[in-house]
CSV table of N, CA and C in Angstrom, one decimal:
chain,number,residue,atom,x,y,z
A,1,MET,N,0.8,-1.2,0.0
A,1,MET,CA,0.0,0.0,0.0
A,1,MET,C,0.9,1.2,0.0
A,2,LYS,N,0.6,2.2,-0.8
A,2,LYS,CA,1.3,3.4,-0.9
A,2,LYS,C,0.9,4.3,0.3
A,3,LYS,N,1.9,5.1,0.8
A,3,LYS,CA,1.6,6.0,1.9
A,3,LYS,C,0.5,6.9,1.6
A,4,SER,N,0.4,7.4,0.3
A,4,SER,CA,-0.6,8.4,0.0
A,4,SER,C,-2.0,7.8,0.1
A,5,SER,N,-2.2,6.4,0.0
A,5,SER,CA,-3.5,5.8,0.1
A,5,SER,C,-3.9,5.5,1.6
A,6,LEU,N,-3.0,5.8,2.5
A,6,LEU,CA,-3.3,5.5,3.9
A,6,LEU,C,-4.0,6.7,4.5
A,7,SER,N,-5.0,6.5,5.4
A,7,SER,CA,-5.6,7.6,6.1
A,7,SER,C,-4.6,8.2,7.1
A,8,ASP,N,-4.9,9.3,7.6
A,8,ASP,CA,-4.0,10.0,8.6
A,8,ASP,C,-3.9,9.1,9.8
A,9,TYR,N,-5.1,8.5,10.2
A,9,TYR,CA,-5.1,7.6,11.4
A,9,TYR,C,-4.1,6.4,11.2
A,10,GLN,N,-4.3,5.8,10.0
A,10,GLN,CA,-3.5,4.6,9.7
A,10,GLN,C,-2.0,5.0,9.6
A,11,MET,N,-1.7,6.1,9.1
A,11,MET,CA,-0.3,6.6,9.0
A,11,MET,C,0.3,6.7,10.4
A,12,GLY,N,-0.5,7.2,11.4
A,12,GLY,CA,-0.1,7.2,12.8
A,12,GLY,C,0.2,5.9,13.3
A,13,CYS,N,-0.7,4.9,13.0
A,13,CYS,CA,-0.5,3.5,13.5
A,13,CYS,C,0.8,2.9,13.0
A,14,GLU,N,1.0,3.1,11.7
A,14,GLU,CA,2.2,2.6,11.0
A,14,GLU,C,3.4,3.2,11.6
A,15,GLN,N,3.4,4.5,11.9
A,15,GLN,CA,4.6,5.1,12.5
A,15,GLN,C,4.9,4.6,13.9
A,16,ALA,N,3.9,4.4,14.7
A,16,ALA,CA,4.1,3.8,16.0
A,16,ALA,C,4.7,2.4,15.9
A,17,LYS,N,4.2,1.6,15.0
A,17,LYS,CA,4.8,0.3,14.8
A,17,LYS,C,6.3,0.4,14.4
A,18,LYS,N,6.6,1.3,13.5
A,18,LYS,CA,7.9,1.5,13.0
A,18,LYS,C,8.8,1.9,14.1
A,19,ASP,N,8.4,2.9,14.9
A,19,ASP,CA,9.2,3.5,16.0
A,19,ASP,C,9.5,2.4,17.0
A,20,TYR,N,8.5,1.5,17.3
A,20,TYR,CA,8.8,0.5,18.3
A,20,TYR,C,9.7,-0.6,17.7
A,21,ALA,N,9.5,-0.9,16.5
A,21,ALA,CA,10.4,-1.9,15.8
A,21,ALA,C,11.8,-1.5,15.8
A,22,GLU,N,12.0,-0.2,15.5
A,22,GLU,CA,13.4,0.4,15.3
A,22,GLU,C,14.1,0.7,16.7
A,23,SER,N,13.4,1.2,17.6
A,23,SER,CA,14.0,1.6,18.9
A,23,SER,C,13.4,1.2,20.2
A,24,HIS,N,12.3,0.4,20.1
A,24,HIS,CA,11.5,0.0,21.3
A,24,HIS,C,11.1,1.3,22.1
A,25,SER,N,10.8,2.3,21.4
A,25,SER,CA,10.4,3.5,22.1
A,25,SER,C,9.4,4.2,21.2
A,26,PHE,N,8.7,5.2,21.8
A,26,PHE,CA,7.7,6.0,21.1
A,26,PHE,C,7.9,7.5,21.2
A,27,LYS,N,7.3,8.2,20.3
A,27,LYS,CA,7.4,9.7,20.4
A,27,LYS,C,6.2,10.2,21.2
A,28,ALA,N,6.4,11.3,21.8
A,28,ALA,CA,5.3,12.0,22.5
A,28,ALA,C,4.7,13.1,21.7
A,29,PHE,N,3.4,13.2,21.5
A,29,PHE,CA,2.8,14.2,20.7
A,29,PHE,C,1.9,15.1,21.6
A,30,PRO,N,1.8,16.4,21.3
A,30,PRO,CA,1.0,17.3,22.1
A,30,PRO,C,-0.5,17.3,21.8
A,31,LYS,N,-1.1,16.2,22.2
A,31,LYS,CA,-2.5,16.0,21.8
A,31,LYS,C,-3.4,17.2,22.3
A,32,LYS,N,-3.2,17.6,23.5
A,32,LYS,CA,-4.1,18.7,24.0
A,32,LYS,C,-3.9,20.0,23.2
A,33,GLY,N,-2.6,20.2,22.8
A,33,GLY,CA,-2.3,21.4,22.0
A,33,GLY,C,-3.0,21.4,20.7
A,34,VAL,N,-3.0,20.2,20.1
A,34,VAL,CA,-3.7,20.1,18.8
A,34,VAL,C,-5.2,20.2,18.9
A,35,ASN,N,-5.7,19.6,20.0
A,35,ASN,CA,-7.2,19.8,20.2
A,35,ASN,C,-7.5,21.3,20.4
A,36,LEU,N,-6.7,22.0,21.1
A,36,LEU,CA,-6.9,23.5,21.2
A,36,LEU,C,-6.9,24.2,19.9
A,37,VAL,N,-5.9,23.9,19.1
A,37,VAL,CA,-5.7,24.5,17.8
A,37,VAL,C,-7.0,24.2,16.9
A,38,ASN,N,-7.5,22.9,17.0
A,38,ASN,CA,-8.7,22.6,16.2
A,38,ASN,C,-9.9,23.4,16.7
A,39,ARG,N,-10.0,23.6,18.0
A,39,ARG,CA,-11.2,24.3,18.4
A,39,ARG,C,-11.1,25.8,18.0
A,40,VAL,N,-9.9,26.3,18.0
A,40,VAL,CA,-9.8,27.7,17.7
A,40,VAL,C,-9.8,28.0,16.1
A,41,THR,N,-9.4,27.0,15.4
A,41,THR,CA,-9.3,27.2,13.9
A,41,THR,C,-10.3,26.4,13.1
A,42,GLN,N,-11.4,26.0,13.8
A,42,GLN,CA,-12.4,25.2,13.1
A,42,GLN,C,-11.9,24.0,12.4
A,43,ASN,N,-11.1,23.2,13.1
A,43,ASN,CA,-10.6,21.9,12.7
A,43,ASN,C,-9.6,22.0,11.5
A,44,LYS,N,-8.7,23.0,11.5
A,44,LYS,CA,-7.7,23.2,10.5
A,44,LYS,C,-6.6,22.2,10.7
A,45,ALA,N,-6.5,21.6,11.8
A,45,ALA,CA,-5.4,20.6,12.1
A,45,ALA,C,-6.0,19.2,12.4
A,46,ILE,N,-7.1,18.9,11.8
A,46,ILE,CA,-7.8,17.6,12.0
A,46,ILE,C,-7.0,16.5,11.6
A,47,GLU,N,-6.2,16.6,10.5
A,47,GLU,CA,-5.3,15.5,10.0
A,47,GLU,C,-4.3,15.2,11.0
A,48,ILE,N,-3.7,16.2,11.7
A,48,ILE,CA,-2.7,15.9,12.7
A,48,ILE,C,-3.4,15.2,13.9
A,49,GLU,N,-4.6,15.7,14.3
A,49,GLU,CA,-5.2,15.0,15.4
A,49,GLU,C,-5.5,13.5,15.1
A,50,ARG,N,-5.9,13.2,13.9
A,50,ARG,CA,-6.2,11.9,13.5
A,50,ARG,C,-4.9,11.0,13.5
A,51,TYR,N,-3.8,11.6,13.0
A,51,TYR,CA,-2.5,11.0,13.0
A,51,TYR,C,-2.1,10.6,14.5
A,52,ILE,N,-2.2,11.6,15.4
A,52,ILE,CA,-1.9,11.3,16.8
A,52,ILE,C,-2.8,10.3,17.4
A,53,ASP,N,-4.1,10.3,17.1
A,53,ASP,CA,-5.0,9.3,17.6
A,53,ASP,C,-4.5,7.9,17.1
A,54,GLY,N,-4.2,7.7,15.9
A,54,GLY,CA,-3.7,6.5,15.4
A,54,GLY,C,-2.4,6.0,16.0
A,55,TYR,N,-1.5,7.0,16.2
A,55,TYR,CA,-0.2,6.7,16.8
A,55,TYR,C,-0.5,6.2,18.2
A,56,ASN,N,-1.3,6.9,19.0
A,56,ASN,CA,-1.5,6.6,20.4
A,56,ASN,C,-2.3,5.3,20.5
A,57,ASP,N,-3.2,5.0,19.7
A,57,ASP,CA,-3.9,3.7,19.7
A,57,ASP,C,-3.0,2.6,19.4
A,58,ALA,N,-2.2,2.7,18.4
A,58,ALA,CA,-1.2,1.6,18.1
A,58,ALA,C,-0.2,1.4,19.2
A,59,LYS,N,0.2,2.5,19.8
A,59,LYS,CA,1.2,2.5,20.9
A,59,LYS,C,0.5,1.7,22.1
A,60,ALA,N,-0.7,2.0,22.4
A,60,ALA,CA,-1.4,1.3,23.5
A,60,ALA,C,-1.5,-0.2,23.2
A,61,LYS,N,-1.9,-0.5,22.0
A,61,LYS,CA,-2.0,-1.9,21.6
A,61,LYS,C,-0.7,-2.7,21.8
A,62,ILE,N,0.4,-2.0,21.3
A,62,ILE,CA,1.7,-2.6,21.4
A,62,ILE,C,2.1,-2.8,22.8
A,63,LEU,N,1.9,-1.8,23.6
A,63,LEU,CA,2.3,-1.9,25.0
A,63,LEU,C,1.5,-3.0,25.8
A,64,GLN,N,0.2,-3.0,25.4
A,64,GLN,CA,-0.7,-4.0,26.1
A,64,GLN,C,-0.3,-5.4,25.7
A,65,SER,N,0.2,-5.6,24.4
A,65,SER,CA,0.6,-7.0,24.0
A,65,SER,C,1.9,-7.4,24.6
A,66,LYS,N,2.7,-6.5,25.2
A,66,LYS,CA,4.0,-6.8,25.8
A,66,LYS,C,3.8,-7.2,27.2
A,67,LYS,N,2.6,-7.0,27.8
A,67,LYS,CA,2.4,-7.3,29.2
A,67,LYS,C,2.2,-8.8,29.4
């Protein structure tokens, strides 16, 4: 699948998997800040919010599977 055909959410999921596979660590994203920007700008950063949601969901699944 080409990256351009992935949703923002799915790209976040894939990046979390890649980060964990490469370094067994994850990035931290400013979810609250992006939420604020979306409220103020009428969802101008919605793609970023979806990416972060995907990343955080995949991160949670990966960490849960390691327990």
